[in-house]
Coordinates of C-alpha atoms in Angstrom, one line a residue:
M1 CA 108.8 -51.4 -150.4
L2 CA 109.7 -49.0 -147.6
K3 CA 112.9 -50.9 -146.9
I4 CA 113.9 -50.6 -150.5
L5 CA 113.1 -46.9 -150.6
R6 CA 115.2 -46.3 -147.4
H7 CA 118.1 -48.2 -148.9
Y8 CA 117.8 -46.2 -152.1
W9 CA 117.8 -42.9 -150.1
H10 CA 120.9 -44.1 -148.2
F11 CA 122.5 -44.9 -151.6
I12 CA 121.7 -41.4 -152.9
K13 CA 123.5 -39.9 -149.9
N14 CA 126.4 -42.3 -149.9
P15 CA 126.6 -44.3 -153.2
S16 CA 128.7 -47.4 -153.4
D17 CA 129.0 -50.2 -156.0
R18 CA 128.2 -53.0 -153.6
R19 CA 125.9 -55.6 -155.2
L20 CA 122.8 -57.0 -153.6
W21 CA 124.1 -60.6 -153.3
P22 CA 123.1 -63.2 -152.5
I23 CA 119.4 -62.3 -153.1
H24 CA 116.4 -64.2 -154.4
P25 CA 115.3 -63.3 -157.9
S26 CA 111.8 -62.2 -156.6
A27 CA 113.5 -59.7 -154.4
R28 CA 115.5 -58.3 -157.3
T29 CA 112.2 -58.0 -159.3
K30 CA 110.7 -56.1 -156.4
V31 CA 113.7 -53.7 -156.2
F32 CA 113.5 -53.2 -160.0
F33 CA 109.8 -52.3 -160.1
T34 CA 109.9 -50.2 -156.9
I35 CA 112.5 -47.9 -158.4
F36 CA 110.7 -47.8 -161.7
L37 CA 107.4 -46.8 -160.1
L38 CA 109.3 -44.3 -157.9
D39 CA 110.7 -42.6 -161.1
V40 CA 107.2 -42.5 -162.6
S41 CA 105.8 -40.9 -159.5
I42 CA 108.6 -38.3 -159.4
L43 CA 108.0 -37.5 -163.1
I44 CA 104.3 -36.9 -162.4
L45 CA 105.3 -34.5 -159.6
I46 CA 107.9 -32.5 -161.6
F47 CA 105.8 -32.4 -164.8
P48 CA 104.4 -28.9 -164.0
I49 CA 108.1 -27.7 -164.0
Y50 CA 108.4 -28.7 -167.6
M51 CA 105.1 -27.0 -168.5
L52 CA 106.4 -23.8 -166.8
I53 CA 109.8 -24.0 -168.6
D54 CA 108.0 -24.5 -172.0
Y55 CA 105.9 -21.4 -171.2
I56 CA 108.8 -19.3 -170.2
N57 CA 111.2 -20.5 -172.9
P58 CA 109.4 -22.6 -175.6
M59 CA 111.4 -25.6 -176.5
V60 CA 112.3 -26.3 -180.2
S61 CA 113.4 -29.5 -181.8
T62 CA 113.8 -30.8 -185.3
M63 CA 112.2 -34.2 -186.1
D64 CA 114.7 -37.0 -186.4
N65 CA 113.8 -39.1 -189.5
T66 CA 115.2 -42.1 -187.7
F67 CA 111.9 -42.3 -185.8
E68 CA 109.5 -42.2 -188.8
T69 CA 108.2 -45.8 -188.5
P70 CA 107.0 -47.9 -185.5
W71 CA 109.8 -50.4 -186.0
N72 CA 112.5 -47.7 -186.0
V73 CA 111.0 -46.1 -182.9
F74 CA 111.1 -49.5 -181.1
W75 CA 114.6 -50.5 -182.4
M76 CA 116.3 -47.2 -181.9
G77 CA 114.4 -45.7 -179.0
V78 CA 113.7 -48.8 -176.9
I79 CA 116.7 -51.1 -177.7
F80 CA 119.6 -49.4 -179.4
V81 CA 119.8 -46.0 -177.6
P82 CA 119.2 -47.4 -174.1
L83 CA 121.9 -50.0 -174.7
V84 CA 124.4 -47.5 -176.0
E85 CA 123.7 -45.1 -173.1
E86 CA 124.0 -47.8 -170.5
I87 CA 127.4 -48.8 -171.9
L88 CA 128.6 -45.3 -172.1
F89 CA 127.4 -44.0 -168.7
R90 CA 126.9 -47.0 -166.4
F91 CA 128.8 -50.0 -167.6
L92 CA 132.1 -48.8 -166.0
I93 CA 130.7 -47.5 -162.7
K94 CA 131.2 -50.9 -161.0
Y95 CA 134.8 -51.8 -160.1
K96 CA 136.5 -54.3 -162.3
G97 CA 139.7 -56.3 -161.8
F98 CA 141.6 -54.5 -164.5
Y99 CA 140.9 -51.2 -162.9
G100 CA 143.7 -52.2 -160.5
F101 CA 146.3 -51.1 -163.1
I102 CA 144.9 -47.5 -162.8
I103 CA 143.2 -47.2 -159.4
S104 CA 143.2 -49.3 -156.3
R105 CA 140.0 -50.6 -154.8
N106 CA 140.4 -48.4 -151.7
T107 CA 140.9 -45.3 -153.8
W108 CA 137.9 -46.2 -155.9
R109 CA 135.7 -46.5 -152.8
K110 CA 137.1 -43.3 -151.4
Y111 CA 136.1 -41.3 -154.5
Y112 CA 133.2 -43.4 -155.7
R113 CA 130.7 -40.6 -154.8
W114 CA 132.4 -38.4 -157.4
I115 CA 132.7 -41.2 -159.9
F116 CA 129.0 -42.0 -159.6
Y117 CA 127.6 -38.5 -159.8
S118 CA 129.9 -37.6 -162.6
S119 CA 128.2 -40.3 -164.7
V120 CA 124.8 -39.0 -163.6
I121 CA 125.6 -35.4 -164.6
L122 CA 127.1 -36.5 -168.0
F123 CA 124.0 -38.6 -168.7
G124 CA 121.6 -35.8 -167.7
F125 CA 123.2 -33.0 -169.6
V126 CA 123.9 -34.9 -172.8
H127 CA 120.1 -34.8 -173.2
L128 CA 120.2 -31.1 -173.8
G129 CA 121.1 -32.2 -177.4
N130 CA 117.5 -33.3 -177.8
F131 CA 116.6 -29.6 -178.3
D132 CA 117.7 -26.9 -180.8
N133 CA 117.4 -24.0 -178.4
N134 CA 120.6 -22.0 -178.1
N135 CA 119.8 -19.0 -176.0
F136 CA 120.9 -17.9 -172.5
L137 CA 117.6 -18.8 -170.8
F138 CA 117.8 -22.3 -172.2
Y139 CA 121.2 -22.9 -170.6
F140 CA 120.2 -21.0 -167.4
L141 CA 117.3 -23.4 -167.0
S142 CA 119.2 -26.5 -168.2
L143 CA 119.3 -28.1 -164.8
F144 CA 115.5 -28.2 -164.7
I145 CA 115.2 -29.2 -168.3
V146 CA 117.2 -32.4 -167.8
L147 CA 115.9 -33.0 -164.2
S148 CA 114.1 -36.1 -165.2
Q149 CA 117.3 -37.5 -166.8
L150 CA 119.4 -36.7 -163.8
I151 CA 116.9 -38.5 -161.5
G152 CA 116.8 -41.4 -164.0
G153 CA 120.6 -41.5 -164.0
I154 CA 120.7 -42.0 -160.3
S155 CA 118.0 -44.7 -160.4
L156 CA 119.6 -46.5 -163.3
G157 CA 123.0 -46.3 -161.6
F158 CA 121.4 -47.8 -158.5
I159 CA 119.9 -50.7 -160.5
R160 CA 123.2 -51.2 -162.3
V161 CA 125.4 -51.6 -159.3
R162 CA 122.9 -53.2 -156.9
I163 CA 121.5 -55.8 -159.4
N164 CA 123.4 -55.9 -162.7
F165 CA 124.0 -54.2 -166.1
F166 CA 121.2 -56.0 -167.9
A167 CA 118.7 -54.9 -165.3
A168 CA 119.7 -51.3 -165.8
F169 CA 119.4 -51.7 -169.6
L170 CA 116.0 -53.4 -169.2
Q171 CA 114.7 -50.6 -166.9
H172 CA 115.9 -47.9 -169.4
A173 CA 114.3 -49.7 -172.3
L174 CA 111.0 -50.1 -170.3
W175 CA 111.1 -46.4 -169.4
N176 CA 111.5 -45.4 -173.1
L177 CA 108.8 -47.8 -174.2
M178 CA 106.4 -46.3 -171.6
A179 CA 107.3 -42.7 -172.7
F180 CA 106.8 -43.5 -176.4
S181 CA 103.5 -45.4 -175.8
L182 CA 102.2 -42.6 -173.7
G183 CA 103.1 -40.1 -176.3
L184 CA 101.2 -42.1 -179.0
V185 CA 98.1 -42.1 -176.8
I186 CA 98.3 -38.3 -176.1
I187 CA 98.6 -37.6 -179.8
Q188 CA 95.4 -39.5 -180.6
L189 CA 93.6 -37.9 -177.7
N190 CA 94.6 -34.4 -178.8
N191 CA 93.6 -34.8 -182.5
P192 CA 92.5 -32.7 -184.2
L193 CA 95.1 -30.2 -183.1
I194 CA 93.2 -27.5 -185.0
K195 CA 89.7 -27.5 -186.5
L196 CA 88.5 -24.2 -187.8
N197 CA 85.3 -23.6 -189.8
E198 CA 84.5 -19.9 -189.9
N199 CA 84.7 -16.8 -192.2
H200 CA 84.7 -19.1 -195.2
I201 CA 87.8 -20.9 -193.9
Q202 CA 88.0 -24.6 -193.4
L203 CA 91.2 -25.7 -191.6
E204 CA 92.0 -29.0 -190.0
V205 CA 95.4 -30.1 -188.6
N206 CA 96.0 -33.6 -187.2
E207 CA 99.2 -34.9 -185.7
S208 CA 100.5 -38.2 -187.0
N209 CA 102.2 -40.8 -184.7
F210 CA 104.6 -41.8 -187.5
R211 CA 105.4 -40.9 -191.1
D212 CA 104.3 -42.9 -194.1
R213 CA 106.2 -41.6 -197.1
S214 CA 104.2 -43.7 -199.5
I215 CA 101.2 -41.4 -199.1
E216 CA 103.0 -38.1 -198.5
K217 CA 101.5 -35.1 -200.3
F218 CA 102.1 -31.4 -200.5
D219 CA 99.6 -29.4 -202.7
M220 CA 99.3 -25.6 -202.3
I221 CA 97.4 -23.0 -204.3
S222 CA 98.4 -19.5 -203.5
K223 CA 98.5 -16.0 -205.0
N224 CA 99.8 -12.6 -203.9
D225 CA 100.8 -13.9 -200.4
R226 CA 97.3 -15.5 -199.9
I227 CA 96.7 -19.2 -199.7
Y228 CA 93.5 -20.7 -201.1
K229 CA 94.2 -24.4 -200.7
L230 CA 96.5 -26.6 -198.8
D231 CA 96.5 -30.4 -198.8
I232 CA 99.4 -31.8 -196.9
K233 CA 99.9 -35.4 -195.8
Q234 CA 102.7 -37.0 -193.8
Y235 CA 105.0 -34.0 -193.6
A236 CA 107.0 -32.7 -190.7
L237 CA 105.9 -29.3 -189.4
A238 CA 109.4 -27.8 -190.0
E239 CA 109.2 -28.8 -193.7
V240 CA 105.7 -27.2 -194.0
I241 CA 106.9 -24.0 -192.4
D242 CA 110.0 -23.9 -194.6
S243 CA 108.0 -24.5 -197.7
I244 CA 105.5 -21.8 -197.0
Y245 CA 107.6 -19.1 -195.3
G246 CA 111.1 -19.8 -196.5
K247 CA 113.8 -22.0 -195.3
D248 CA 115.5 -21.3 -191.9
K249 CA 113.3 -18.4 -190.9
Y250 CA 111.5 -20.3 -188.1
Q251 CA 112.3 -22.9 -185.5
V252 CA 109.6 -25.3 -184.4
Y253 CA 109.0 -28.1 -182.0
D254 CA 108.6 -30.6 -184.8
I255 CA 105.8 -33.1 -185.3
Y256 CA 104.4 -35.1 -188.3
L257 CA 101.1 -33.8 -189.4
N258 CA 98.3 -33.8 -192.0
L259 CA 96.9 -30.4 -192.9
K260 CA 93.9 -29.5 -195.0
L261 CA 92.9 -25.9 -195.8
E262 CA 90.2 -24.7 -198.1
T263 CA 89.0 -21.1 -198.6
Q264 CA 87.5 -19.3 -201.6
Q265 CA 88.6 -15.9 -200.3
G266 CA 92.0 -17.0 -199.3
I267 CA 93.9 -16.6 -196.0
S268 CA 97.1 -14.5 -195.6
K269 CA 100.2 -16.4 -194.7
D270 CA 100.5 -14.4 -191.5
S271 CA 97.0 -15.4 -190.5
L272 CA 97.7 -19.0 -191.1
L273 CA 100.9 -18.8 -189.1
Q274 CA 99.0 -17.3 -186.2
E275 CA 96.5 -20.2 -186.3
L276 CA 99.3 -22.8 -186.3
Q277 CA 101.1 -21.0 -183.5
K278 CA 98.0 -21.5 -181.2
E279 CA 98.7 -25.2 -181.0
S280 CA 102.4 -25.5 -182.1
T281 CA 105.7 -24.0 -181.1
I282 CA 106.8 -21.9 -184.0
L283 CA 109.4 -19.2 -183.3
E284 CA 111.2 -16.7 -185.5
K285 CA 114.9 -17.4 -185.3
S286 CA 115.5 -13.8 -184.2
E287 CA 113.4 -14.5 -181.1
E288 CA 115.9 -17.1 -179.9

């Protein structure tokens, strides 16, 4: 493993598209999982940076309805998106015969460092599109926001040129599968997000892994800016906020949720918003 890590470090300092060949399949497997575990370890180490960024500049993102069902998450997030990204950012970073019409092999080698790290930078910063933030601090911190993707871009590039394209795609798919699976576990461990039973107010909010539109429900009883009952199932947080407070007044870090509120005396909309903001990112657009 240490030999692999030393080779990887040398690659970072001086990347080349030389393939590990000939090499036994078991050795390729060892390289594959060594780099994967290295990326997991680095993510654990840098995770506090993401916590700090989210505290300094809360991240907002609208839920993509493409990921409503488990099948869509698997197909899009684990298969389709990794395949497309590998084709766009790493398929062409290994010299091919027809490149000779544009650039010689020697020139390619001479400038390969720039070629390789250009693909890494493009891959990293395209992931800024995962967020809806559009303020100066967001772009100022952008290098740290996509730090995991930049590191991943180097690792996937290493796997692509040292093993092959399919191995890079497989590692990308495995990474996304791990991330989605971990997210599902965290959601279940964190539920209920909110459970309030005081001052004649009963409020419970649970996050949902996916969205089942066959059972979605939005019932609200309100009067004079006070809410007396809410029974919401399988809605996105952004939809809930837009329905209660008006469209396009707030930005959120979106989740699917079930929300149940009952109170005879009613609760003001502002008080409900404050309760939701304790566990969810909900920002007025003027704050951006």
